[in-house]
Amino acid sequence: MRYLKIENLSIKDNKTKEILLDDISIDIEKNTILGVVGESGSGKSLLCKTILGLTSSNLNIKGKITLNNKDILNNSKIIKDNFCVILQEAINAFNPLYPIKYQMLESIKTKQSKKEKLKICIKYLRKVGLKRCSKILKSYPHELSGGQLQRVMIAIALTQNRKIIIADEPTSSLDSINQKEIINILKNLKDKTIIIVSHDLALISHIAKDIIVLKDSKVVEKADTKTIFTNTKDEYTKFLISTQENLSKEFISCLK
Ligand SMILES: Nc1ncnc2c1ncn2[C@@H]1O[C@H](COP(=O)(O)OP(=O)(O)OP(=O)(O)O)[C@@H](O)[C@H]1O
């Protein structure tokens, strides 16, 4: 039985009459990682926002999104209980006026004592590879590096103990070492279903079991990662793969 299922999802902007997502159908197996790649403006973030129920009223949404056969399109409770989000540019997600400790504690909504909640914070900060956690907790967002902040955001997502993580370009503002480390953290999470959006097909291929490629609001390729790289029939996907290969070659030649 499929877990998270998107069926014939189409979104039109009522004001401009533009089709923003066109007949998207995806099945996501439990505890697997789905990569979503595609050109800028193809609808990757909109797809994430729609799953999370974060669309605006000008959008006309048709189709179905179900989790374990339950409709989630208009069910904010199921979304709240099951999903959490990791965004790009972590610095924008934090309030600059409060230290990390306050913001992490605020995000834990369970009825535990402050001491117990702090233990949870430290457990997850360690899980995402952060050291000197007491110092991190006392820091203000601007006192941490981009990589540290992105890790804190993942730690906050993990404190919420949700089954599904939507990660929209979680590494796009990071250098390549931090990108790889964040990808590895996500890859090694147990019992999580993850939808990860990225421009970087090569990065996604390290982590995703399946990949969908979006172009002009449509899914133009949908397959397991190996098939995408070895046997895609879609011209745009072939173009993406060749671009990435050329970039890797250039990168390697720079190192020589
Ligand atoms: N609430 C909205 N109302 C109207 N149009 C929207 C809305 N949200 C997104 N769009 C439009 O939908 C299209 C897809 O946007 P989206 O942000 O999903 O692109 P994307 O693939 O994530 O691009 P990028 O890689 O640049 O972040 C764009 O043309 C955008 O302007």
CSV table of C-alpha atoms and ligand atoms in Angstrom, one decimal:
chain,number,residue,atom,x,y,z
A,1,MET,CA,0.0,0.0,0.0
A,2,ARG,CA,1.3,3.4,-0.9
A,3,TYR,CA,1.8,5.9,1.9
A,4,LEU,CA,1.8,9.5,0.6
A,5,LYS,CA,-0.1,9.7,-2.7
A,6,ILE,CA,-0.6,12.7,-5.0
A,7,GLU,CA,-3.3,12.1,-7.6
A,8,ASN,CA,-3.9,14.3,-10.6
A,9,LEU,CA,-2.9,17.5,-8.8
A,10,SER,CA,-3.5,20.6,-10.9
A,11,ILE,CA,-3.2,24.2,-9.8
A,12,LYS,CA,-4.3,27.2,-11.7
A,13,ASP,CA,-3.9,30.8,-10.7
A,14,ASN,CA,-7.4,32.3,-10.8
A,15,LYS,CA,-6.0,35.8,-11.4
A,16,THR,CA,-3.7,35.1,-14.3
A,17,LYS,CA,-5.3,31.8,-15.5
A,18,GLU,CA,-1.8,30.3,-15.5
A,19,ILE,CA,-1.5,26.6,-14.9
A,20,LEU,CA,1.2,26.3,-12.2
A,21,LEU,CA,1.0,22.5,-11.7
A,22,ASP,CA,-0.4,20.3,-14.4
A,23,ASP,CA,-1.8,16.8,-13.6
A,24,ILE,CA,0.9,15.7,-11.1
A,25,SER,CA,0.6,12.1,-9.8
A,26,ILE,CA,3.3,10.7,-7.4
A,27,ASP,CA,3.4,7.7,-5.0
A,28,ILE,CA,5.8,8.0,-2.1
A,29,GLU,CA,6.6,4.9,-0.2
A,30,LYS,CA,6.9,5.0,3.6
A,31,ASN,CA,10.5,5.7,4.9
A,32,THR,CA,11.9,6.5,1.5
A,33,ILE,CA,13.4,9.7,0.1
A,34,LEU,CA,11.9,11.3,-2.9
A,35,GLY,CA,14.0,13.9,-4.8
A,36,VAL,CA,12.2,16.7,-6.7
A,37,VAL,CA,14.4,18.4,-9.3
A,38,GLY,CA,13.6,20.8,-12.1
A,39,GLU,CA,14.2,24.2,-13.6
A,40,SER,CA,13.4,27.4,-11.7
A,41,GLY,CA,9.7,28.2,-11.7
A,42,SER,CA,8.7,24.7,-12.6
A,43,GLY,CA,6.6,24.3,-9.4
A,44,LYS,CA,8.8,22.5,-7.0
A,45,SER,CA,8.2,24.8,-4.0
A,46,LEU,CA,4.5,25.1,-4.9
A,47,LEU,CA,4.2,21.3,-4.8
A,48,CYS,CA,5.7,21.3,-1.3
A,49,LYS,CA,3.5,24.2,-0.1
A,50,THR,CA,0.4,22.4,-1.5
A,51,ILE,CA,1.2,19.2,0.4
A,52,LEU,CA,1.6,21.3,3.5
A,53,GLY,CA,-1.6,23.2,3.0
A,54,LEU,CA,0.2,26.5,2.6
A,55,THR,CA,-1.3,27.8,-0.7
A,56,SER,CA,-3.1,31.1,-1.1
A,57,SER,CA,-6.7,31.7,-2.0
A,58,ASN,CA,-6.1,32.8,-5.6
A,59,LEU,CA,-5.1,29.3,-6.4
A,60,ASN,CA,-7.6,26.8,-7.8
A,61,ILE,CA,-6.5,23.3,-6.7
A,62,LYS,CA,-7.8,20.1,-8.2
A,63,GLY,CA,-6.8,16.6,-7.4
A,64,LYS,CA,-6.2,14.6,-4.3
A,65,ILE,CA,-3.4,14.2,-1.8
A,66,THR,CA,-3.7,11.3,0.7
A,67,LEU,CA,-1.7,10.0,3.6
A,68,ASN,CA,-2.5,6.4,4.4
A,69,ASN,CA,-5.7,6.8,2.3
A,70,LYS,CA,-6.8,9.9,4.3
A,71,ASP,CA,-7.4,13.1,2.4
A,72,ILE,CA,-4.9,15.7,3.6
A,73,LEU,CA,-5.6,18.6,1.2
A,74,ASN,CA,-8.0,20.2,3.6
A,75,ASN,CA,-7.0,18.6,6.8
A,76,SER,CA,-4.6,20.8,8.7
A,77,LYS,CA,-4.6,18.5,11.7
A,78,ILE,CA,-3.2,15.5,9.8
A,79,ILE,CA,-0.6,17.8,8.2
A,80,LYS,CA,0.4,19.3,11.6
A,81,ASP,CA,0.7,15.9,13.2
A,82,ASN,CA,2.7,14.3,10.4
A,83,PHE,CA,4.8,16.9,8.6
A,84,CYS,CA,7.7,19.2,9.3
A,85,VAL,CA,9.7,21.5,7.1
A,86,ILE,CA,13.3,22.4,6.5
A,87,LEU,CA,13.8,25.4,4.4
A,88,GLN,CA,16.7,27.0,2.5
A,89,GLU,CA,18.4,30.1,4.0
A,90,ALA,CA,18.1,29.1,7.6
A,91,ILE,CA,19.0,32.6,8.8
A,92,ASN,CA,15.6,33.9,7.5
A,93,ALA,CA,13.7,31.2,9.5
A,94,PHE,CA,15.1,32.4,12.9
A,95,ASN,CA,14.1,35.4,14.9
A,96,PRO,CA,17.3,37.5,15.2
A,97,LEU,CA,16.2,38.9,18.6
A,98,TYR,CA,16.2,35.6,20.5
A,99,PRO,CA,18.9,33.0,21.2
A,100,ILE,CA,18.7,29.6,19.7
A,101,LYS,CA,17.7,28.1,23.0
A,102,TYR,CA,14.5,30.1,23.3
A,103,GLN,CA,13.6,29.3,19.7
A,104,MET,CA,14.2,25.6,20.0
A,105,LEU,CA,12.3,25.4,23.3
A,106,GLU,CA,9.4,27.3,21.8
A,107,SER,CA,9.2,24.8,19.0
A,108,ILE,CA,8.6,21.8,21.3
A,109,LYS,CA,4.9,21.8,22.0
A,110,THR,CA,4.7,18.8,24.3
A,111,LYS,CA,3.9,19.2,28.0
A,112,GLN,CA,7.3,18.5,29.4
A,113,SER,CA,9.4,20.5,31.9
A,114,LYS,CA,11.9,23.0,30.6
A,115,LYS,CA,14.7,20.7,31.8
A,116,GLU,CA,13.4,17.8,29.8
A,117,LYS,CA,12.9,19.9,26.7
A,118,LEU,CA,16.5,21.1,27.0
A,119,LYS,CA,17.6,17.5,27.1
A,120,ILE,CA,15.7,16.9,23.9
A,121,CYS,CA,17.3,20.0,22.2
A,122,ILE,CA,20.8,18.8,23.1
A,123,LYS,CA,20.0,15.2,21.9
A,124,TYR,CA,19.0,16.5,18.5
A,125,LEU,CA,21.7,19.1,18.2
A,126,ARG,CA,24.2,16.3,18.7
A,127,LYS,CA,22.4,14.1,16.3
A,128,VAL,CA,22.9,16.6,13.5
A,129,GLY,CA,26.6,16.7,14.3
A,130,LEU,CA,26.9,19.9,16.3
A,131,LYS,CA,29.4,20.1,19.1
A,132,ARG,CA,29.5,22.5,22.1
A,133,CYS,CA,25.7,22.5,22.2
A,134,SER,CA,25.5,24.7,25.3
A,135,LYS,CA,27.3,27.4,23.4
A,136,ILE,CA,25.1,26.9,20.4
A,137,LEU,CA,22.0,27.2,22.5
A,138,LYS,CA,23.2,30.5,24.0
A,139,SER,CA,24.1,32.0,20.6
A,140,TYR,CA,21.9,34.4,18.6
A,141,PRO,CA,21.3,33.3,14.9
A,142,HIS,CA,23.8,35.8,13.5
A,143,GLU,CA,26.5,34.3,15.7
A,144,LEU,CA,26.3,30.9,13.9
A,145,SER,CA,27.5,29.9,10.5
A,146,GLY,CA,25.1,29.0,7.7
A,147,GLY,CA,26.0,25.3,8.1
A,148,GLN,CA,25.4,25.5,11.9
A,149,LEU,CA,22.1,27.2,11.4
A,150,GLN,CA,20.9,24.7,8.8
A,151,ARG,CA,21.8,21.9,11.3
A,152,VAL,CA,19.9,23.7,14.1
A,153,MET,CA,16.9,23.9,11.7
A,154,ILE,CA,17.1,20.2,11.1
A,155,ALA,CA,17.4,19.6,14.8
A,156,ILE,CA,14.3,21.7,15.4
A,157,ALA,CA,12.4,19.6,12.8
A,158,LEU,CA,13.5,16.4,14.5
A,159,THR,CA,12.4,17.6,17.9
A,160,GLN,CA,8.9,17.7,16.5
A,161,ASN,CA,9.0,14.0,15.9
A,162,ARG,CA,7.0,14.0,12.7
A,163,LYS,CA,7.0,11.1,10.2
A,164,ILE,CA,7.5,13.2,7.1
A,165,ILE,CA,10.1,15.9,6.4
A,166,ILE,CA,9.7,18.3,3.5
A,167,ALA,CA,13.1,19.8,2.8
A,168,ASP,CA,12.9,22.6,0.2
A,169,GLU,CA,16.4,23.3,-1.1
A,170,PRO,CA,17.9,22.6,2.4
A,171,THR,CA,21.5,22.9,1.2
A,172,SER,CA,21.3,25.6,-1.5
A,173,SER,CA,23.0,28.3,0.6
A,174,LEU,CA,25.8,26.1,1.8
A,175,ASP,CA,29.3,25.4,0.6
A,176,SER,CA,29.9,21.9,-0.9
A,177,ILE,CA,31.4,20.3,2.3
A,178,ASN,CA,28.4,21.5,4.4
A,179,GLN,CA,26.0,20.4,1.6
A,180,LYS,CA,27.4,16.9,1.7
A,181,GLU,CA,27.2,16.7,5.5
A,182,ILE,CA,23.6,17.9,5.6
A,183,ILE,CA,22.7,15.4,2.9
A,184,ASN,CA,24.3,12.7,4.9
A,185,ILE,CA,22.4,13.7,8.0
A,186,LEU,CA,19.1,13.5,6.1
A,187,LYS,CA,20.2,10.2,4.5
A,188,ASN,CA,20.9,8.6,7.9
A,189,LEU,CA,17.7,9.5,9.6
A,190,LYS,CA,15.7,6.4,10.5
A,191,ASP,CA,12.0,5.9,10.0
A,192,LYS,CA,11.4,9.2,8.1
A,193,THR,CA,9.8,9.8,4.8
A,194,ILE,CA,11.5,12.7,3.1
A,195,ILE,CA,10.7,14.9,0.1
A,196,ILE,CA,13.8,16.9,-0.8
A,197,VAL,CA,13.8,19.6,-3.4
A,198,SER,CA,17.0,20.6,-5.1
A,199,HIS,CA,18.4,22.1,-8.3
A,200,ASP,CA,21.3,19.7,-7.9
A,201,LEU,CA,20.5,16.4,-9.5
A,202,ALA,CA,23.9,14.9,-8.5
A,203,LEU,CA,23.4,15.8,-4.8
A,204,ILE,CA,19.9,14.4,-4.9
A,205,SER,CA,21.2,11.2,-6.4
A,206,HIS,CA,23.2,10.5,-3.3
A,207,ILE,CA,20.1,10.4,-1.1
A,208,ALA,CA,16.9,9.8,-3.1
A,209,LYS,CA,15.4,6.4,-3.8
A,210,ASP,CA,13.1,7.9,-6.4
A,211,ILE,CA,13.3,11.1,-8.3
A,212,ILE,CA,10.8,13.2,-10.2
A,213,VAL,CA,11.8,15.9,-12.7
A,214,LEU,CA,9.5,18.9,-13.1
A,215,LYS,CA,9.5,21.1,-16.2
A,216,ASP,CA,6.9,23.7,-17.3
A,217,SER,CA,4.6,22.6,-14.4
A,218,LYS,CA,4.6,19.0,-15.4
A,219,VAL,CA,6.3,15.8,-14.3
A,220,VAL,CA,8.5,14.9,-17.2
A,221,GLU,CA,10.3,12.0,-15.6
A,222,LYS,CA,9.5,9.8,-12.6
A,223,ALA,CA,11.7,6.8,-11.8
A,224,ASP,CA,14.1,5.2,-9.3
A,225,THR,CA,17.4,7.1,-9.1
A,226,LYS,CA,19.4,4.4,-11.0
A,227,THR,CA,16.9,4.4,-13.9
A,228,ILE,CA,16.9,8.2,-14.1
A,229,PHE,CA,20.7,8.1,-14.6
A,230,THR,CA,21.0,5.1,-16.9
A,231,ASN,CA,17.8,4.8,-18.8
A,232,THR,CA,15.8,8.1,-19.0
A,233,LYS,CA,13.9,8.7,-22.2
A,234,ASP,CA,13.1,12.3,-21.4
A,235,GLU,CA,15.2,14.9,-23.2
A,236,TYR,CA,15.1,17.5,-20.4
A,237,THR,CA,16.3,14.9,-17.9
A,238,LYS,CA,19.1,13.9,-20.3
A,239,PHE,CA,20.1,17.6,-20.5
A,240,LEU,CA,20.1,17.9,-16.7
A,241,ILE,CA,22.3,14.8,-16.4
A,242,SER,CA,24.8,16.0,-19.0
A,243,THR,CA,24.9,19.5,-17.5
A,244,GLN,CA,25.8,18.0,-14.1
A,245,GLU,CA,28.4,15.7,-15.6
A,246,ASN,CA,30.1,18.7,-17.3
A,247,LEU,CA,30.0,20.6,-14.1
A,248,SER,CA,31.6,17.7,-12.2
A,249,LYS,CA,34.3,17.4,-14.9
A,250,GLU,CA,35.0,21.1,-14.7
A,251,PHE,CA,35.1,20.9,-10.9
A,252,ILE,CA,37.5,17.9,-11.1
A,253,SER,CA,39.7,19.7,-13.6
A,254,CYS,CA,39.9,22.7,-11.3
A,255,LEU,CA,41.3,20.5,-8.6
A,256,LYS,CA,44.1,19.1,-10.8
B,1,LIG,N1,0.6,31.7,-4.4
B,1,LIG,C1,0.9,31.8,-5.7
B,1,LIG,N2,0.2,32.6,-6.5
B,1,LIG,C2,0.5,32.7,-7.8
B,1,LIG,N3,1.5,32.1,-8.4
B,1,LIG,C3,2.3,31.4,-7.6
B,1,LIG,C4,2.1,31.2,-6.2
B,1,LIG,N4,3.1,30.4,-5.7
B,1,LIG,C5,3.9,30.1,-6.8
B,1,LIG,N5,3.4,30.7,-7.9
B,1,LIG,C6,4.0,30.6,-9.2
B,1,LIG,O1,4.2,29.2,-9.5
B,1,LIG,C7,5.3,29.0,-10.3
B,1,LIG,C8,6.2,27.9,-9.6
B,1,LIG,O2,6.8,28.5,-8.5
B,1,LIG,P1,7.7,27.7,-7.5
B,1,LIG,O3,8.1,28.6,-6.4
B,1,LIG,O4,7.1,26.4,-7.1
B,1,LIG,O5,9.0,27.4,-8.4
B,1,LIG,P2,10.3,26.5,-8.1
B,1,LIG,O6,10.3,25.4,-9.1
B,1,LIG,O7,10.3,26.1,-6.7
B,1,LIG,O8,11.4,27.5,-8.5
B,1,LIG,P3,12.8,27.9,-7.9
B,1,LIG,O9,13.7,26.7,-8.2
B,1,LIG,O10,13.3,29.1,-8.6
B,1,LIG,O11,12.6,28.0,-6.4
B,1,LIG,C9,6.0,30.3,-10.5
B,1,LIG,O12,5.6,30.8,-11.7
B,1,LIG,C10,5.4,31.1,-9.3
B,1,LIG,O13,5.4,32.5,-9.7
